[in-house]
C-alpha cells in the first residue's frame, strides 16, 4: 500500500500561559480587558497568546500525537526539540516511576495522604508549560515528614497551571484541607464589598489590634517556588509601579530589601513590618528562598496601616492593620486598597491569578480561595483558662495562635484569634464570622468576670 | 534547587541582564569569576543529564560568603559539569588550587609504602589520626542533581561492594532511615553518625533533598574504616584511630580504597577520575585527591605563638577546631591537616602532614622548656 507521510512543523511557542483575553474575573467581564490586550506591546502580546498544545499536552502525549501525525522522523526531530520547548520535561528518566516514588511511610502531611504510587506514575512525566514538575511540587512534603499534631499540606504550586496539570493530586489535597471543598463541582465566591459588614467595632478594653491579610499572584508569572530571577524582578516591578499610583490615605513608599538603609531597616523592625529570609524548611525546601534578597521588598502607606510584602512566600502579601478594635475600618481599607491595586495593574495589562473554582491562586494550596486571615489580638484571661475554649473556637470556625503568630504561645491571656477557613466562603463571610465570633468571646469573658456561666455555641455550617 | 531549573530554556525568553544574579555583595569564588558576559555565554548550556548553569551557581548566589573565608560558591551535578561549564569552573579551580592550570595534570599515588615515617608521632601530643576522601561512582549524577531512584541505585551498589569486604574490612551497613535507636546511639558515641546537612552551603545546592532516603553509614567491625553513603558525595571514605600512627591509618586507607574500587570496576561502575582533575567530587574544592589527612594535636604554647599561622602556611597545613570545619579549638587541641587537594598526590599530601606535625610537636616541646623556636621555622614548602 501507499503510506502517506507528511510532516508537520509545530511552532511550540516558548510562552507564558493564560491569555488574559479569554478569562474574566469574578464571572463579570472586565470592560478594560479586551482593549488592554490589544494595546499591549507586541512582545508581551506574543508571549501572552499561549500555544494550547504546549499548555495542555504532557510531553509524552505530545510525542505520541506527533508520531501519529508526522512520522517518527519528525517526532524524533521534535523530541530533540523537546529540550528547547518550554513544556519540556527533564531529559533523563533512567529509572521507572516505581523506583522514584518517595518513601512516605513516616510522613503525615496532606500530600503523603494522597500521593499513591499510581498517581505518582501518572503525573511524574508531566510538566507545566514553564517546565514545573511533580517532583518539584512535592519536594517540600518529602523533605518535611510533618508534625505529629499539625498536618501540613506538603506541596506547593510553581505556577497557575500546576493546579490543572497536577489536579489528580491537588484536588484531593484541597478537599482534605478545605473541609470537603471539591474543585471539580464547586465554585468559590469572591466578595470584597466591605459595606456588608456589620458591628465590626470591638470593645478596645479587650481587642488590642485588628488585622486582615491575604495574598495576590500576578497572572503570567511563575510563583515563588519556580520563578526565575527575571520573573521575580518583573513581579517586583509590576507591583511597585502600581503601588506608586496609590493616593491619599493609601499613598506610601517601597523599601527594597537589597537597598534599604540601616535606619530604614531598624524602623521597619520597630514597626513589626520587616520580614526575614524564610528559615522554615517548609518554605526553603520548596525553593522559595532562592536568590534572597533579590527582588524582595516591603511597601507601606505613610499611615502605616496598609502594608504589602513582595516576593516572600507569594508574589504579594497584602496586610491591613491598626491598633484597637475597628475591624470594619481595617476591612474597608483592605478592600479599597486591593481594588485600587488591581485597577492599577490592569491599566498596565496585568491581572491577578483567579479562577471560579479556586478563587485567588496562591503558592500554598492552604491559601486558596480568599487567602484571607482576619484576626485580632484579644485579651481573654478568664476564658483562656476555661477548658471549653477550644470547643467554643472550633464551633465558631476560629483558631487561636500566640501573639507572635503561628506556632507561638499566648502571653498574658492575649490571643491571636482568626478565621479557620479560606476557600468556599467569601471575604465578607469570613470577616463577619470573625467579628461575630470575637463578639461572642468577649461576651463570654464579660460573663466570667461577673461570675456567670458561659455556653458553647452550636457549630457553624461550612458552606452555604 | 536542581529540579527547580528544568525549565532552563524558558528563562532564555528573558535577556541576560534580567536573569544575571546580583553578586555585588558576594565574596565567593563563583562571584569573582561569573561576569554578565560569562553568564550569557553559558546560560543556554546543560549537561547530558540536564544540569544547568543556574544549578551550578545557586548555592553561591544564595550564600554571599564569609568575610574571612572564601567559599567556592558552586557545585557540579555530574561528571560532565566540569566540561560543559569549564569556562566558569577552570578559573575557579585555578583560584582555589594555587594557580592550577587547565593544562595541568594531577598525579594520583595511593601506594602507602611511598610514605616515609609517620608511625612515630608522639602520642602524648597527637591524640588521634585520620584520613578522609570522597569518591564518585561513574554513571550516576552527583548529590546536587540525583533523583531518588539514582540515589537508591548508588546506595544499593555501594552496599553490595562494601558488604563483600573481608578481613580487617569486614563490616556492616546502617541505613539512616531504618537504624534502631540503639544503633543510632552507638554511632553517635563513636562519632560516626552524620546528620542531615544544615549548612545552607549544602542545602541550597539541593544535597539534602529526600533525607534520609538512600543515606547510610558503613563501618568495619574494628571501627577504624568508615564510609558515608550519599551525604555530600556519593561516598566519603574515612580511616581513623586513636594515637599518632598516621602511617597505619594511611595504609588502611589506601588498601581499603583500592579494594572498594576493584569491586565497583567489576560492576562496570568505576570511580570518576581523569588525568586533569583527579577524582571528581561534588565540590570543586575537593578535586584531585579529595584528601584531608589530619591529626588532633595538643599545641597550647605553639598555637599562641605569634608565628603560628605563618608556620602553618609554610608547611602547607591548615588548622581547625576539634569539632571540624568552622569550630574553635578547645584546650589548645587543634585539628591540623593538609591544605592542598589538587596538584599533588595523596602520598605527598600525607607526607606534609606527617613531617609538619612532627616539626610542630618538636617546637611545642622547645617552647615548654622556654626555648626559642625561630631557627626551626621552615621555608615555604
PDB file of N, CA, C and O in Angstrom, chain B residues 288-327:
ATOM      1  N   UNK B 288      40.967  16.395  42.789  1.00  0.00           N
ATOM      2  CA  UNK B 288      42.355  15.947  42.922  1.00  0.00           C
ATOM      3  C   UNK B 288      42.403  14.702  43.769  1.00  0.00           C
ATOM      4  O   UNK B 288      41.999  13.621  43.329  1.00  0.00           O
ATOM      5  N   UNK B 289      42.859  14.856  44.989  1.00  0.00           N
ATOM      6  CA  UNK B 289      42.875  13.725  45.904  1.00  0.00           C
ATOM      7  C   UNK B 289      41.593  13.678  46.719  1.00  0.00           C
ATOM      8  O   UNK B 289      41.203  12.618  47.195  1.00  0.00           O
ATOM      9  N   UNK B 290      40.938  14.837  46.892  1.00  0.00           N
ATOM     10  CA  UNK B 290      39.786  14.907  47.790  1.00  0.00           C
ATOM     11  C   UNK B 290      40.205  14.566  49.206  1.00  0.00           C
ATOM     12  O   UNK B 290      39.390  14.312  50.080  1.00  0.00           O
ATOM     13  N   UNK B 291      41.506  14.578  49.455  1.00  0.00           N
ATOM     14  CA  UNK B 291      42.045  14.035  50.703  1.00  0.00           C
ATOM     15  C   UNK B 291      42.257  15.109  51.762  1.00  0.00           C
ATOM     16  O   UNK B 291      42.854  16.145  51.496  1.00  0.00           O
ATOM     17  N   UNK B 292      41.779  14.821  52.940  1.00  0.00           N
ATOM     18  CA  UNK B 292      42.144  15.621  54.095  1.00  0.00           C
ATOM     19  C   UNK B 292      42.703  14.635  55.124  1.00  0.00           C
ATOM     20  O   UNK B 292      41.963  13.785  55.636  1.00  0.00           O
ATOM     21  N   UNK B 293      43.983  14.766  55.327  1.00  0.00           N
ATOM     22  CA  UNK B 293      44.643  13.901  56.307  1.00  0.00           C
ATOM     23  C   UNK B 293      45.024  14.769  57.477  1.00  0.00           C
ATOM     24  O   UNK B 293      45.601  15.841  57.304  1.00  0.00           O
ATOM     25  N   UNK B 294      44.642  14.357  58.668  1.00  0.00           N
ATOM     26  CA  UNK B 294      44.945  15.241  59.784  1.00  0.00           C
ATOM     27  C   UNK B 294      45.018  14.545  61.119  1.00  0.00           C
ATOM     28  O   UNK B 294      44.730  13.344  61.250  1.00  0.00           O
ATOM     29  N   UNK B 295      45.431  15.330  62.110  1.00  0.00           N
ATOM     30  CA  UNK B 295      45.546  14.829  63.478  1.00  0.00           C
ATOM     31  C   UNK B 295      44.869  15.794  64.428  1.00  0.00           C
ATOM     32  O   UNK B 295      44.700  16.970  64.111  1.00  0.00           O
ATOM     33  N   UNK B 296      44.470  15.288  65.583  1.00  0.00           N
ATOM     34  CA  UNK B 296      44.121  16.152  66.709  1.00  0.00           C
ATOM     35  C   UNK B 296      45.361  16.213  67.581  1.00  0.00           C
ATOM     36  O   UNK B 296      45.839  15.181  68.074  1.00  0.00           O
ATOM     37  N   UNK B 297      45.935  17.405  67.713  1.00  0.00           N
ATOM     38  CA  UNK B 297      47.242  17.531  68.376  1.00  0.00           C
ATOM     39  C   UNK B 297      47.210  18.665  69.403  1.00  0.00           C
ATOM     40  O   UNK B 297      46.616  19.711  69.172  1.00  0.00           O
ATOM     41  N   UNK B 298      47.853  18.393  70.545  1.00  0.00           N
ATOM     42  CA  UNK B 298      47.886  19.380  71.630  1.00  0.00           C
ATOM     43  C   UNK B 298      49.033  20.347  71.399  1.00  0.00           C
ATOM     44  O   UNK B 298      50.200  19.965  71.524  1.00  0.00           O
ATOM     45  N   UNK B 299      48.694  21.603  71.118  1.00  0.00           N
ATOM     46  CA  UNK B 299      49.750  22.614  70.885  1.00  0.00           C
ATOM     47  C   UNK B 299      49.404  23.902  71.614  1.00  0.00           C
ATOM     48  O   UNK B 299      49.305  24.969  71.008  1.00  0.00           O
ATOM     49  N   UNK B 300      49.245  23.817  72.946  1.00  0.00           N
ATOM     50  CA  UNK B 300      48.797  25.018  73.657  1.00  0.00           C
ATOM     51  C   UNK B 300      49.766  26.185  73.545  1.00  0.00           C
ATOM     52  O   UNK B 300      49.347  27.334  73.411  1.00  0.00           O
ATOM     53  N   UNK B 301      51.072  25.910  73.568  1.00  0.00           N
ATOM     54  CA  UNK B 301      52.028  27.015  73.510  1.00  0.00           C
ATOM     55  C   UNK B 301      52.251  27.486  72.083  1.00  0.00           C
ATOM     56  O   UNK B 301      52.221  28.686  71.795  1.00  0.00           O
ATOM     57  N   UNK B 302      52.451  26.550  71.197  1.00  0.00           N
ATOM     58  CA  UNK B 302      52.720  26.933  69.810  1.00  0.00           C
ATOM     59  C   UNK B 302      51.539  27.688  69.211  1.00  0.00           C
ATOM     60  O   UNK B 302      51.721  28.616  68.433  1.00  0.00           O
ATOM     61  N   UNK B 303      50.333  27.286  69.590  1.00  0.00           N
ATOM     62  CA  UNK B 303      49.155  27.913  68.984  1.00  0.00           C
ATOM     63  C   UNK B 303      48.994  29.367  69.391  1.00  0.00           C
ATOM     64  O   UNK B 303      48.308  30.120  68.715  1.00  0.00           O
ATOM     65  N   UNK B 304      49.636  29.755  70.487  1.00  0.00           N
ATOM     66  CA  UNK B 304      49.550  31.158  70.888  1.00  0.00           C
ATOM     67  C   UNK B 304      50.789  31.934  70.464  1.00  0.00           C
ATOM     68  O   UNK B 304      50.891  33.136  70.695  1.00  0.00           O
ATOM     69  N   UNK B 305      51.723  31.259  69.820  1.00  0.00           N
ATOM     70  CA  UNK B 305      52.930  31.931  69.309  1.00  0.00           C
ATOM     71  C   UNK B 305      52.541  32.838  68.146  1.00  0.00           C
ATOM     72  O   UNK B 305      51.686  32.502  67.332  1.00  0.00           O
ATOM     73  N   UNK B 306      53.227  33.977  68.071  1.00  0.00           N
ATOM     74  CA  UNK B 306      52.890  34.963  67.040  1.00  0.00           C
ATOM     75  C   UNK B 306      53.014  34.401  65.624  1.00  0.00           C
ATOM     76  O   UNK B 306      52.304  34.827  64.718  1.00  0.00           O
ATOM     77  N   UNK B 307      53.920  33.452  65.436  1.00  0.00           N
ATOM     78  CA  UNK B 307      54.180  32.966  64.079  1.00  0.00           C
ATOM     79  C   UNK B 307      53.401  31.692  63.735  1.00  0.00           C
ATOM     80  O   UNK B 307      53.665  31.072  62.707  1.00  0.00           O
ATOM     81  N   UNK B 308      52.448  31.282  64.600  1.00  0.00           N
ATOM     82  CA  UNK B 308      51.757  30.006  64.382  1.00  0.00           C
ATOM     83  C   UNK B 308      51.133  29.914  62.998  1.00  0.00           C
ATOM     84  O   UNK B 308      51.347  28.954  62.255  1.00  0.00           O
ATOM     85  N   UNK B 309      50.352  30.942  62.627  1.00  0.00           N
ATOM     86  CA  UNK B 309      49.667  30.871  61.335  1.00  0.00           C
ATOM     87  C   UNK B 309      50.655  30.852  60.185  1.00  0.00           C
ATOM     88  O   UNK B 309      50.454  30.173  59.178  1.00  0.00           O
ATOM     89  N   UNK B 310      51.746  31.603  60.352  1.00  0.00           N
ATOM     90  CA  UNK B 310      52.729  31.636  59.270  1.00  0.00           C
ATOM     91  C   UNK B 310      53.409  30.269  59.123  1.00  0.00           C
ATOM     92  O   UNK B 310      53.669  29.806  58.013  1.00  0.00           O
ATOM     93  N   UNK B 311      53.681  29.651  60.246  1.00  0.00           N
ATOM     94  CA  UNK B 311      54.288  28.312  60.206  1.00  0.00           C
ATOM     95  C   UNK B 311      53.380  27.352  59.460  1.00  0.00           C
ATOM     96  O   UNK B 311      53.822  26.585  58.594  1.00  0.00           O
ATOM     97  N   UNK B 312      52.082  27.418  59.786  1.00  0.00           N
ATOM     98  CA  UNK B 312      51.133  26.529  59.115  1.00  0.00           C
ATOM     99  C   UNK B 312      51.134  26.763  57.608  1.00  0.00           C
ATOM    100  O   UNK B 312      51.149  25.815  56.823  1.00  0.00           O
ATOM    101  N   UNK B 313      51.088  28.034  57.218  1.00  0.00           N
ATOM    102  CA  UNK B 313      51.075  28.356  55.787  1.00  0.00           C
ATOM    103  C   UNK B 313      52.303  27.799  55.090  1.00  0.00           C
ATOM    104  O   UNK B 313      52.223  27.215  54.017  1.00  0.00           O
ATOM    105  N   UNK B 314      53.468  27.972  55.727  1.00  0.00           N
ATOM    106  CA  UNK B 314      54.695  27.490  55.104  1.00  0.00           C
ATOM    107  C   UNK B 314      54.724  25.975  55.004  1.00  0.00           C
ATOM    108  O   UNK B 314      55.314  25.415  54.081  1.00  0.00           O
ATOM    109  N   UNK B 315      54.089  25.324  55.975  1.00  0.00           N
ATOM    110  CA  UNK B 315      54.058  23.858  55.958  1.00  0.00           C
ATOM    111  C   UNK B 315      52.939  23.322  55.070  1.00  0.00           C
ATOM    112  O   UNK B 315      52.766  22.120  54.932  1.00  0.00           O
ATOM    113  N   UNK B 316      52.144  24.219  54.465  1.00  0.00           N
ATOM    114  CA  UNK B 316      51.002  23.858  53.618  1.00  0.00           C
ATOM    115  C   UNK B 316      49.965  23.085  54.436  1.00  0.00           C
ATOM    116  O   UNK B 316      49.420  22.074  53.977  1.00  0.00           O
ATOM    117  N   UNK B 317      49.741  23.582  55.646  1.00  0.00           N
ATOM    118  CA  UNK B 317      48.771  22.948  56.533  1.00  0.00           C
ATOM    119  C   UNK B 317      47.690  23.972  56.923  1.00  0.00           C
ATOM    120  O   UNK B 317      47.895  25.174  56.774  1.00  0.00           O
ATOM    121  N   UNK B 318      46.572  23.459  57.424  1.00  0.00           N
ATOM    122  CA  UNK B 318      45.547  24.355  57.947  1.00  0.00           C
ATOM    123  C   UNK B 318      45.079  23.856  59.302  1.00  0.00           C
ATOM    124  O   UNK B 318      45.191  22.678  59.620  1.00  0.00           O
ATOM    125  N   UNK B 319      44.549  24.799  60.089  1.00  0.00           N
ATOM    126  CA  UNK B 319      44.072  24.429  61.421  1.00  0.00           C
ATOM    127  C   UNK B 319      42.544  24.549  61.467  1.00  0.00           C
ATOM    128  O   UNK B 319      41.941  25.385  60.793  1.00  0.00           O
ATOM    129  N   UNK B 320      41.935  23.690  62.296  1.00  0.00           N
ATOM    130  CA  UNK B 320      40.510  23.764  62.579  1.00  0.00           C
ATOM    131  C   UNK B 320      40.332  23.408  64.049  1.00  0.00           C
ATOM    132  O   UNK B 320      41.235  22.858  64.672  1.00  0.00           O
ATOM    133  N   UNK B 321      39.164  23.715  64.600  1.00  0.00           N
ATOM    134  CA  UNK B 321      38.847  23.258  65.941  1.00  0.00           C
ATOM    135  C   UNK B 321      38.569  21.769  65.914  1.00  0.00           C
ATOM    136  O   UNK B 321      38.400  21.182  64.843  1.00  0.00           O
ATOM    137  N   UNK B 322      38.470  21.147  67.079  1.00  0.00           N
ATOM    138  CA  UNK B 322      38.307  19.695  67.085  1.00  0.00           C
ATOM    139  C   UNK B 322      36.894  19.260  66.739  1.00  0.00           C
ATOM    140  O   UNK B 322      36.611  18.084  66.625  1.00  0.00           O
ATOM    141  N   UNK B 323      35.995  20.222  66.544  1.00  0.00           N
ATOM    142  CA  UNK B 323      34.660  19.868  66.065  1.00  0.00           C
ATOM    143  C   UNK B 323      34.624  19.814  64.550  1.00  0.00           C
ATOM    144  O   UNK B 323      33.591  19.532  63.949  1.00  0.00           O
ATOM    145  N   UNK B 324      35.761  20.094  63.910  1.00  0.00           N
ATOM    146  CA  UNK B 324      35.809  20.095  62.450  1.00  0.00           C
ATOM    147  C   UNK B 324      35.769  21.515  61.918  1.00  0.00           C
ATOM    148  O   UNK B 324      36.025  22.479  62.634  1.00  0.00           O
ATOM    149  N   UNK B 325      35.408  21.641  60.643  1.00  0.00           N
ATOM    150  CA  UNK B 325      35.447  22.955  59.993  1.00  0.00           C
ATOM    151  C   UNK B 325      34.517  23.915  60.733  1.00  0.00           C
ATOM    152  O   UNK B 325      33.452  23.549  61.220  1.00  0.00           O
ATOM    153  N   UNK B 326      34.923  25.167  60.819  1.00  0.00           N
ATOM    154  CA  UNK B 326      34.136  26.217  61.472  1.00  0.00           C
ATOM    155  C   UNK B 326      33.939  26.025  62.970  1.00  0.00           C
ATOM    156  O   UNK B 326      32.968  26.520  63.520  1.00  0.00           O
ATOM    157  N   UNK B 327      34.806  25.277  63.635  1.00  0.00           N
ATOM    158  CA  UNK B 327      34.724  25.204  65.109  1.00  0.00           C
ATOM    159  C   UNK B 327      36.008  25.752  65.703  1.00  0.00           C
ATOM    160  O   UNK B 327      37.014  25.901  65.014  1.00  0.00           O
TER     161      UNK B 327
END
